[in-house]
Short mmCIF file of C-alpha atoms and ligand atoms in Angstrom, two decimals:
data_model
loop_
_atom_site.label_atom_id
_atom_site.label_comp_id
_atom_site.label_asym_id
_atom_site.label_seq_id
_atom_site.Cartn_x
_atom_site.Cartn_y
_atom_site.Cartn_z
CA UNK A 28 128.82 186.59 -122.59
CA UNK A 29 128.05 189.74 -120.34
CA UNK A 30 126.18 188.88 -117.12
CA UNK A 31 123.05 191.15 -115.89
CA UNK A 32 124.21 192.94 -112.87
CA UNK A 33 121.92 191.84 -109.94
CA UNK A 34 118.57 193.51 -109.77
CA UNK A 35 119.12 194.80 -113.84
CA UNK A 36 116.37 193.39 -115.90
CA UNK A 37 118.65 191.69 -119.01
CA UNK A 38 117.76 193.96 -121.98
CA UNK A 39 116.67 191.80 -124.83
CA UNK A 40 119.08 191.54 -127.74
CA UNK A 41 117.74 192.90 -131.22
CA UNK A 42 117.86 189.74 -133.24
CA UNK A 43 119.95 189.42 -135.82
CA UNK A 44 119.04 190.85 -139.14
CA UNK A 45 118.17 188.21 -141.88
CA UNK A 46 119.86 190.75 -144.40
CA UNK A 47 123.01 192.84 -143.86
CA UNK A 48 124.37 194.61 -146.92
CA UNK A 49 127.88 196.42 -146.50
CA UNK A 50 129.35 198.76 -148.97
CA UNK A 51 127.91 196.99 -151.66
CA UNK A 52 129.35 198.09 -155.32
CA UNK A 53 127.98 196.02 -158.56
CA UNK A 54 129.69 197.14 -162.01
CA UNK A 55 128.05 196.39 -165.72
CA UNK A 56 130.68 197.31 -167.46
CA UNK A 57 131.44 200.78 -167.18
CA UNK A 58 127.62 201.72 -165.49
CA UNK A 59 128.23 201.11 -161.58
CA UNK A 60 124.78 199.94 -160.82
CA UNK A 61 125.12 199.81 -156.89
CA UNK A 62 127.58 202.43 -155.22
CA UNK A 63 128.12 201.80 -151.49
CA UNK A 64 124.81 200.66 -150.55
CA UNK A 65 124.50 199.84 -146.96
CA UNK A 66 121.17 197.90 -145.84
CA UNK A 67 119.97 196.26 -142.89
CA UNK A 68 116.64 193.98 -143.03
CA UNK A 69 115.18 192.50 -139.75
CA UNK A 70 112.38 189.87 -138.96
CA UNK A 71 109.55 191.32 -140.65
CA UNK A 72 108.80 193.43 -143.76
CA UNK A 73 111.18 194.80 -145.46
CA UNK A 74 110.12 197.17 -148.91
CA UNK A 75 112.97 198.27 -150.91
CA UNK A 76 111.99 201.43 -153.16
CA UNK A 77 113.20 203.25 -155.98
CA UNK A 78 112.76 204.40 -159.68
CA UNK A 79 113.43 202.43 -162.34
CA UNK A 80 117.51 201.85 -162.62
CA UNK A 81 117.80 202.81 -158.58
CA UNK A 82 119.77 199.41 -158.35
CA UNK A 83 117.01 197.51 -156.61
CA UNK A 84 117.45 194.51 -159.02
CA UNK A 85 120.78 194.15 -159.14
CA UNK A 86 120.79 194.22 -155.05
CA UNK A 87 118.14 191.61 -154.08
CA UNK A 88 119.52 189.68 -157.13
CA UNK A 89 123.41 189.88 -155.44
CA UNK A 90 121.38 189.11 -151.47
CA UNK A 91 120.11 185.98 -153.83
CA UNK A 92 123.35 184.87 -154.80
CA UNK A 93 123.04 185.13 -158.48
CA UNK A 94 125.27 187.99 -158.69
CA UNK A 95 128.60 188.46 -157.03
CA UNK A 96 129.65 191.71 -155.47
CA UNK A 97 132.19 193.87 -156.84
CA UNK A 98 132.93 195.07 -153.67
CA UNK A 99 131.36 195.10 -150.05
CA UNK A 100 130.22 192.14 -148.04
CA UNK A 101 126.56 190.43 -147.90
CA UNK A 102 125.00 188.18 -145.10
CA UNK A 103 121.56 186.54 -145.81
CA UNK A 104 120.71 184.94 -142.80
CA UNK A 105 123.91 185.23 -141.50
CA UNK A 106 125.73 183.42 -144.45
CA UNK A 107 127.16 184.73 -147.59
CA UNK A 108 125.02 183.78 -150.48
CA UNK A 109 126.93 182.42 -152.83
CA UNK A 110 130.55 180.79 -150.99
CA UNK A 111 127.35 179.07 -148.68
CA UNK A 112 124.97 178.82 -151.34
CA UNK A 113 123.82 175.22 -150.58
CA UNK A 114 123.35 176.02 -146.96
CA UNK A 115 121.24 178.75 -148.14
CA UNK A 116 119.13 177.78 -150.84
CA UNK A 117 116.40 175.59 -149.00
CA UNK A 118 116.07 178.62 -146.43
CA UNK A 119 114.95 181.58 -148.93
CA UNK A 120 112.10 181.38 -151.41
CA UNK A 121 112.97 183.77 -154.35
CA UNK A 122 110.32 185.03 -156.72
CA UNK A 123 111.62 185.42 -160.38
CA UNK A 124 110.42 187.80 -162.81
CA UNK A 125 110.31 185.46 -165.62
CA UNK A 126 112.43 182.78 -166.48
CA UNK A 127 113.88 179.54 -164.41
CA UNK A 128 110.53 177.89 -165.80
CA UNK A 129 110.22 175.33 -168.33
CA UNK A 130 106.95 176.60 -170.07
CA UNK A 131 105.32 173.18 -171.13
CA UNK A 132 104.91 172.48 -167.38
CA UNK A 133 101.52 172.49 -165.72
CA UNK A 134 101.09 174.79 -163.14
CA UNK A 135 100.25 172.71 -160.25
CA UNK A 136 102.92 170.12 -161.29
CA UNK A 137 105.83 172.53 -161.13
CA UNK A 138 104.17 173.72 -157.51
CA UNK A 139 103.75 170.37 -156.44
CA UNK A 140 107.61 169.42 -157.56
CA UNK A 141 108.75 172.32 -155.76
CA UNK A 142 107.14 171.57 -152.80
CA UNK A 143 108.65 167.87 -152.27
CA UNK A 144 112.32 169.69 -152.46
CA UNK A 145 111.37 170.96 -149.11
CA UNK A 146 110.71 169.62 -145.81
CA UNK A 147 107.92 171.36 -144.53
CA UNK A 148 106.08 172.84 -147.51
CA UNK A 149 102.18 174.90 -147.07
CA UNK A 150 99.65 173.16 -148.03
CA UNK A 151 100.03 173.14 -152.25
CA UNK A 152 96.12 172.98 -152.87
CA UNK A 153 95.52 175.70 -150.12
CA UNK A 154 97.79 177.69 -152.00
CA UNK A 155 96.51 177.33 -155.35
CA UNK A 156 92.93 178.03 -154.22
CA UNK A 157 94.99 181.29 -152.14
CA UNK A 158 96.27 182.90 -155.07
CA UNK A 159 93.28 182.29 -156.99
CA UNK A 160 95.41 179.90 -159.48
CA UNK A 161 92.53 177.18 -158.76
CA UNK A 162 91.06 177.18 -162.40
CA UNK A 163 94.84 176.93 -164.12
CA UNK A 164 96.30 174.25 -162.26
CA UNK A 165 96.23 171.81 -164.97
CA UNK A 166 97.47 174.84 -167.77
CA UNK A 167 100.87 174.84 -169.22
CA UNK A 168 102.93 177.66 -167.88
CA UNK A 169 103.21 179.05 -171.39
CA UNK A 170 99.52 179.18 -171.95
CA UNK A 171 99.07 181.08 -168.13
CA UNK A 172 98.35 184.88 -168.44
CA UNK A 173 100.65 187.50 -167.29
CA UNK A 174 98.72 187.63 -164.29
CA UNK A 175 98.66 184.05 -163.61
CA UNK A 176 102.47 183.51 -164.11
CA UNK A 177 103.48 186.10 -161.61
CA UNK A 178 101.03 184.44 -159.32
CA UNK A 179 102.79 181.21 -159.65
CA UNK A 180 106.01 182.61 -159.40
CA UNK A 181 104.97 183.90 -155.80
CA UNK A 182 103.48 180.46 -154.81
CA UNK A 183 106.44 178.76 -156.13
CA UNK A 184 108.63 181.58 -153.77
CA UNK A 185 106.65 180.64 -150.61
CA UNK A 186 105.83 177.14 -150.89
CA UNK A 187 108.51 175.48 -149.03
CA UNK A 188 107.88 177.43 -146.40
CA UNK A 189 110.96 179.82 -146.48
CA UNK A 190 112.52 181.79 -143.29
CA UNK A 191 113.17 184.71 -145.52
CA UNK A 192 111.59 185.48 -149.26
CA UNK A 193 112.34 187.55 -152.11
CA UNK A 194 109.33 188.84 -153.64
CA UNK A 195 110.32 191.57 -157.16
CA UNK A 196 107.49 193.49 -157.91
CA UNK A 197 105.08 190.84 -156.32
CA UNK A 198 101.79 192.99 -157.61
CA UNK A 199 103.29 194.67 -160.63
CA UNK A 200 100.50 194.26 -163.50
CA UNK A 201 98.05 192.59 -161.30
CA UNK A 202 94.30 193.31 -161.18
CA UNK A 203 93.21 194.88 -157.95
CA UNK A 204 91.65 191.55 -156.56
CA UNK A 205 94.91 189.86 -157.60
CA UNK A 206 96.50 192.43 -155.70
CA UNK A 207 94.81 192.56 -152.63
CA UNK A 208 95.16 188.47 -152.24
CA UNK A 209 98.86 188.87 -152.72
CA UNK A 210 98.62 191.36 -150.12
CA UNK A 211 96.79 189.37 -147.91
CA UNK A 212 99.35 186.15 -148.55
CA UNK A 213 102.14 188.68 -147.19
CA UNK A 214 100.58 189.40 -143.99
CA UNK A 215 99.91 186.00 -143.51
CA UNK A 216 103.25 184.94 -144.20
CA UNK A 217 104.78 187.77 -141.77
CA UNK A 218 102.33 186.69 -139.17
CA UNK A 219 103.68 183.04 -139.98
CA UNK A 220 107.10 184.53 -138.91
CA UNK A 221 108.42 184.38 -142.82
CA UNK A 222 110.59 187.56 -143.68
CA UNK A 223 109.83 189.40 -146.70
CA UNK A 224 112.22 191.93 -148.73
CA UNK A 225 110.24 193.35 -151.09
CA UNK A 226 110.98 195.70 -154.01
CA UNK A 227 107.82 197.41 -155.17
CA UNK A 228 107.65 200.96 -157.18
CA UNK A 229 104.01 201.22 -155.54
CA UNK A 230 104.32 203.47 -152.36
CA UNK A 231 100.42 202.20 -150.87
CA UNK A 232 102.00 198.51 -151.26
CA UNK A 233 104.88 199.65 -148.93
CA UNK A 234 102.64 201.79 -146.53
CA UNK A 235 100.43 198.41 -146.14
CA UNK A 236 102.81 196.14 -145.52
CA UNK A 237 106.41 197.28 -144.67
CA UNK A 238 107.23 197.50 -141.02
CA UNK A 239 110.64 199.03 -143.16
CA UNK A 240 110.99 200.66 -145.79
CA UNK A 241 114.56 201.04 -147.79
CA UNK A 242 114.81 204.13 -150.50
CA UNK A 243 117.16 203.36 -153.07
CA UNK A 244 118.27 206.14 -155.58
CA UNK A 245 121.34 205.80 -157.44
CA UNK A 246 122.89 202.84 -156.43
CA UNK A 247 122.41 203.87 -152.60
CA UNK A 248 120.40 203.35 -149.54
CA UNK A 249 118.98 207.62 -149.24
CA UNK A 250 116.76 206.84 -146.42
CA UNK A 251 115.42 203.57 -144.18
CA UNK A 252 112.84 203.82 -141.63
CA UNK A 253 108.98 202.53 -140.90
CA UNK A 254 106.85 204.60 -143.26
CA UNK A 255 105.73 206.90 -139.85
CA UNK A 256 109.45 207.34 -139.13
CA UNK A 257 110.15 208.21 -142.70
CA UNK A 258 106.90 210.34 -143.27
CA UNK A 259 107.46 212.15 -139.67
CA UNK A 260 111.30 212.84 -140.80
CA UNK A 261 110.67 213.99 -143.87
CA UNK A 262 108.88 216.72 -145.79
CA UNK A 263 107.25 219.04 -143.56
CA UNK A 264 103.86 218.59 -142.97
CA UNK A 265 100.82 221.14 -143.02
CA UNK A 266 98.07 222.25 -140.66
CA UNK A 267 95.23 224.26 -141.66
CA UNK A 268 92.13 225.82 -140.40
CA UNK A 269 89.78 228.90 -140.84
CA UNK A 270 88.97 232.01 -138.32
CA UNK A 271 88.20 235.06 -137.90
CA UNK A 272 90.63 237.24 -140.43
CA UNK A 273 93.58 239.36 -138.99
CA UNK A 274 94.54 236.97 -136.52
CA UNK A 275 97.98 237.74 -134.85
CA UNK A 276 99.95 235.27 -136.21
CA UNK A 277 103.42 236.32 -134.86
CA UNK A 278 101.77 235.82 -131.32
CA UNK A 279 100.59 232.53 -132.40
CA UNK A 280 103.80 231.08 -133.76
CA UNK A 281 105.56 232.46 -130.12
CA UNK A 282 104.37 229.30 -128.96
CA UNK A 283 105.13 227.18 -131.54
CA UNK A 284 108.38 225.57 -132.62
CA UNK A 285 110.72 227.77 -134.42
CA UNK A 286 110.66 225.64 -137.60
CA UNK A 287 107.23 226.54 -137.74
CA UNK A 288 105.68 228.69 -140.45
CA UNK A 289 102.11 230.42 -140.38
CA UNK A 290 100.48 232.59 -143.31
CA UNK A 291 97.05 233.72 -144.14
CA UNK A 292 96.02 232.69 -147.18
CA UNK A 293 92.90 234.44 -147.54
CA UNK A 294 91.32 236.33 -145.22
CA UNK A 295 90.27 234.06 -141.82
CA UNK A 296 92.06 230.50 -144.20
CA UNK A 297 95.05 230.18 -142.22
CA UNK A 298 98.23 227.62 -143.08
CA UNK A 299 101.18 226.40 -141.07
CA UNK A 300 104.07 224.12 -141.85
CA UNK A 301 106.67 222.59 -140.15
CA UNK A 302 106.33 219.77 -137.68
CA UNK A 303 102.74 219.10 -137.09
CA UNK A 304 102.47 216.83 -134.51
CA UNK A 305 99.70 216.22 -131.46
CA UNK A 306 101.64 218.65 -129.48
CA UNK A 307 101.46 221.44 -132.00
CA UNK A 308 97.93 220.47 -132.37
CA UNK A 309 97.40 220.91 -128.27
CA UNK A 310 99.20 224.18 -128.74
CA UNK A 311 97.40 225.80 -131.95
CA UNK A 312 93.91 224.71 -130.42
CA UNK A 313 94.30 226.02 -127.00
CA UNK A 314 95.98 229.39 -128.50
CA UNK A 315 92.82 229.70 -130.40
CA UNK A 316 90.78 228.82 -127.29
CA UNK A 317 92.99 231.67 -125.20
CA UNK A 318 92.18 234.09 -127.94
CA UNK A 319 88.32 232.93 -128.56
CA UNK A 320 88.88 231.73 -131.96
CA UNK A 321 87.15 228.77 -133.10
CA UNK A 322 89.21 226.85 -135.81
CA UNK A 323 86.66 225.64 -137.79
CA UNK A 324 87.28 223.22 -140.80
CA UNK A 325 91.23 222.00 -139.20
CA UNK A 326 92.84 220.01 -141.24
CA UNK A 327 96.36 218.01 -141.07
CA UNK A 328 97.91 216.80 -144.03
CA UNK A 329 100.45 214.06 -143.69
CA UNK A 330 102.89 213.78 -146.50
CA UNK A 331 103.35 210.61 -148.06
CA UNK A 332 106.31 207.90 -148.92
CA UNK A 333 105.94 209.71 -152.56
CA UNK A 334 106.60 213.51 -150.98
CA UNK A 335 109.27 212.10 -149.07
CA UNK A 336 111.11 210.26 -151.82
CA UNK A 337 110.64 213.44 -154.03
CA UNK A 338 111.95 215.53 -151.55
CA UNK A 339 114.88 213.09 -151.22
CA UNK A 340 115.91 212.73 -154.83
CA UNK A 341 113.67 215.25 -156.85
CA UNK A 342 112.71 211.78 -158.91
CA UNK A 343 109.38 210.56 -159.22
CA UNK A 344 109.13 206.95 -158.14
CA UNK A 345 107.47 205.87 -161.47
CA UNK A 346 109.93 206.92 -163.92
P1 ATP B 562 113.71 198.72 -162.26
O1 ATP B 562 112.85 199.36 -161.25
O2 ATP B 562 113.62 199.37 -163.58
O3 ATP B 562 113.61 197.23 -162.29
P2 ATP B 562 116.11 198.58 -160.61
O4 ATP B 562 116.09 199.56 -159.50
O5 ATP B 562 115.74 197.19 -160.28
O6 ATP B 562 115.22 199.10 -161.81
P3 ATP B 562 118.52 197.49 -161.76
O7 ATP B 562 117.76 196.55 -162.64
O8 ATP B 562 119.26 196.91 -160.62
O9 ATP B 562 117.57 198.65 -161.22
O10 ATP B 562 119.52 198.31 -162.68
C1 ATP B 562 120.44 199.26 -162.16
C2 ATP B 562 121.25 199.81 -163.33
O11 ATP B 562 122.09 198.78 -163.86
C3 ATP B 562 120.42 200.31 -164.49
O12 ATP B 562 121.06 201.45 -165.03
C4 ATP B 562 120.44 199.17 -165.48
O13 ATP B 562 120.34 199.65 -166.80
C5 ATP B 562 121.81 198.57 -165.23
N1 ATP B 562 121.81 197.11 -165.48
C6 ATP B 562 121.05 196.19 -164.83
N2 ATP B 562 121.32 194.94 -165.28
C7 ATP B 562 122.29 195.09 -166.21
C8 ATP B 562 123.02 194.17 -167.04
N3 ATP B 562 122.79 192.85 -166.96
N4 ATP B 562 123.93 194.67 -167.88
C9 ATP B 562 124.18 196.00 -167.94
N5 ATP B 562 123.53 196.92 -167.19
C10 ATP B 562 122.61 196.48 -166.34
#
């Protein structure tokens, strides 16, 4: 172990990542599904994007042990899912599309079964009144709406109280107040300490709850960051504001950034791009003050996840 020199405060370690996905590669056949894909989830949120047939699946699905790699290594918690399967099993909650459910069980009986497998289970009422499942607990699962089966599907994930869960398009379908409680159920779960990896084609799912977002595109991690990190990287960003017309524009962009662009638009609507952060704010506005022009009506416009991903891989996230 290395020692702190005297006087050095110790630096604290990162801890360890509850995911770590190396040079994954997962064949169907002929179609390579995943290519490479290198990802790293820590304590926290973790959103994995992509468009339909990105590989997101056929990841979380190989992190869960249900698939083996082709190639690469994987580490869930620090073990590999399926040689230390049993070791792993009561630590993850996984939420499954459909299927793994016999369909002539009632809803709070499969809930409640779940929740004696595990030691320190929530609270299985709490959670049925949670997810708003309260007036279906004694409904067959066949008999449950779409709505209502994914719903169970994410109580039966979380119940046992899991360090890390798997949640597949948790909201996918869902009605907005359906939504919003899963939503809700997330933060409180990340505030619990629980991990999520999440794969979600909705981009205002990952800005509200990622701390991390991972976007897939053909089989391969293009980009991982928080969604500021990713939205600051990415696609420029725009600034505007209105003037007087014929401002001097070349002296104006002298002291701004050289990636920076300015144009009139019309006369006295004036648009730049490039990096528009506070600083180029503090710069444009006390140009403008130097050169007694008031910017009325400024204006930034932050891209989104969904520029960023378009930018990345010309592919709409909803394909
Ligand atoms: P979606 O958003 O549509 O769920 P995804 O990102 O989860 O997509 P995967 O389901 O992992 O993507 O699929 C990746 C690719 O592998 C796709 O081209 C898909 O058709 C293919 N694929 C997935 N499962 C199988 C399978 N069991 N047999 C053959 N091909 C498969």
């Amino acid at each position: 172990m290395r020692s702190t020199p005297p006087g050095e405060i110790p630096r604290p370690t990162p801890p360890e990542p509850v995911l770590q996905v190396r040079g994954l590669i997962k064949r169907y056949g002929t179609k390579t599904a995943v290519d490479g894909l290198d990802l790293t989830a820590r304590a926290g949120v973790t959103a994995v994007l992509g468009p339909n047939g990105a590989g997101k699946t056929t990841t979380v699905e190989t992190c869960e042990g249900y698939r083996r790699p082709d190639a690469g290594t994987v580490r869930v918690l620090g073990l590999d899912p399926v040689r230390e399967a049993a070791a792993l099993r009561p630590r993850i909650g996984v939420m499954l599309q459909s299927g793994g459910v016999y369909s002539g069980a009632r809803a709070d009986e499969m809930l409640r079964h779940m929740a004696k497998l595990h030691a320190h289970p929530l609270d299985v009422d709490a959670l049925i009144e949670r997810l708003g499942l309260g007036s279906c607990g004694r409904t067959t699962y066949r008999r449950l709406s779409g709505g209502q089966q994914q719903r169970l599907a994410l109580a039966m994930a979380v119940v046992g109280r899991p360090e890390l869960v798997f949640l597949d398009e948790p909201t996918a379908g869902l009605d907005p107040q359906a939504r919003r409680s899963t939503w809700e159920l997330v933060r409180e779960l990340r505030a619990d300490g629980v991990s999520v990896v999440l794969t979600t084609h909705a981009m205002d799912e990952a800005e509200q709850l990622a701390d991390d977002v991972a976007i897939i595109d053909a089989g391969r991690v293009v980009a991982q960051g928080s969604p500021e990190e990713l939205c600051r990287g990415g696609a420029e960003n725009t600034l505007r504001f209105t003037g007087r017309s014929g401002l001097d524009l070349a002296s104006l962009l002298k002291a701004l950034p050289t990636d920076t662009a300015a144009v009139e638009l019309a006369p006295g609507s004036y648009r730049l791009t490039g990096t528009v952060d506070p600083q180029l704010l503090a710069t444009v506005t006390s140009w403008c003050a130097q050169h007694g022009v008031m910017p009325d009506q400024l204006s930034v416009e932050r891209h989104t996840l969904e520029d960023v991903f378009l930018e990345l891989t010309g592919k709409e996230l909803r394909a």
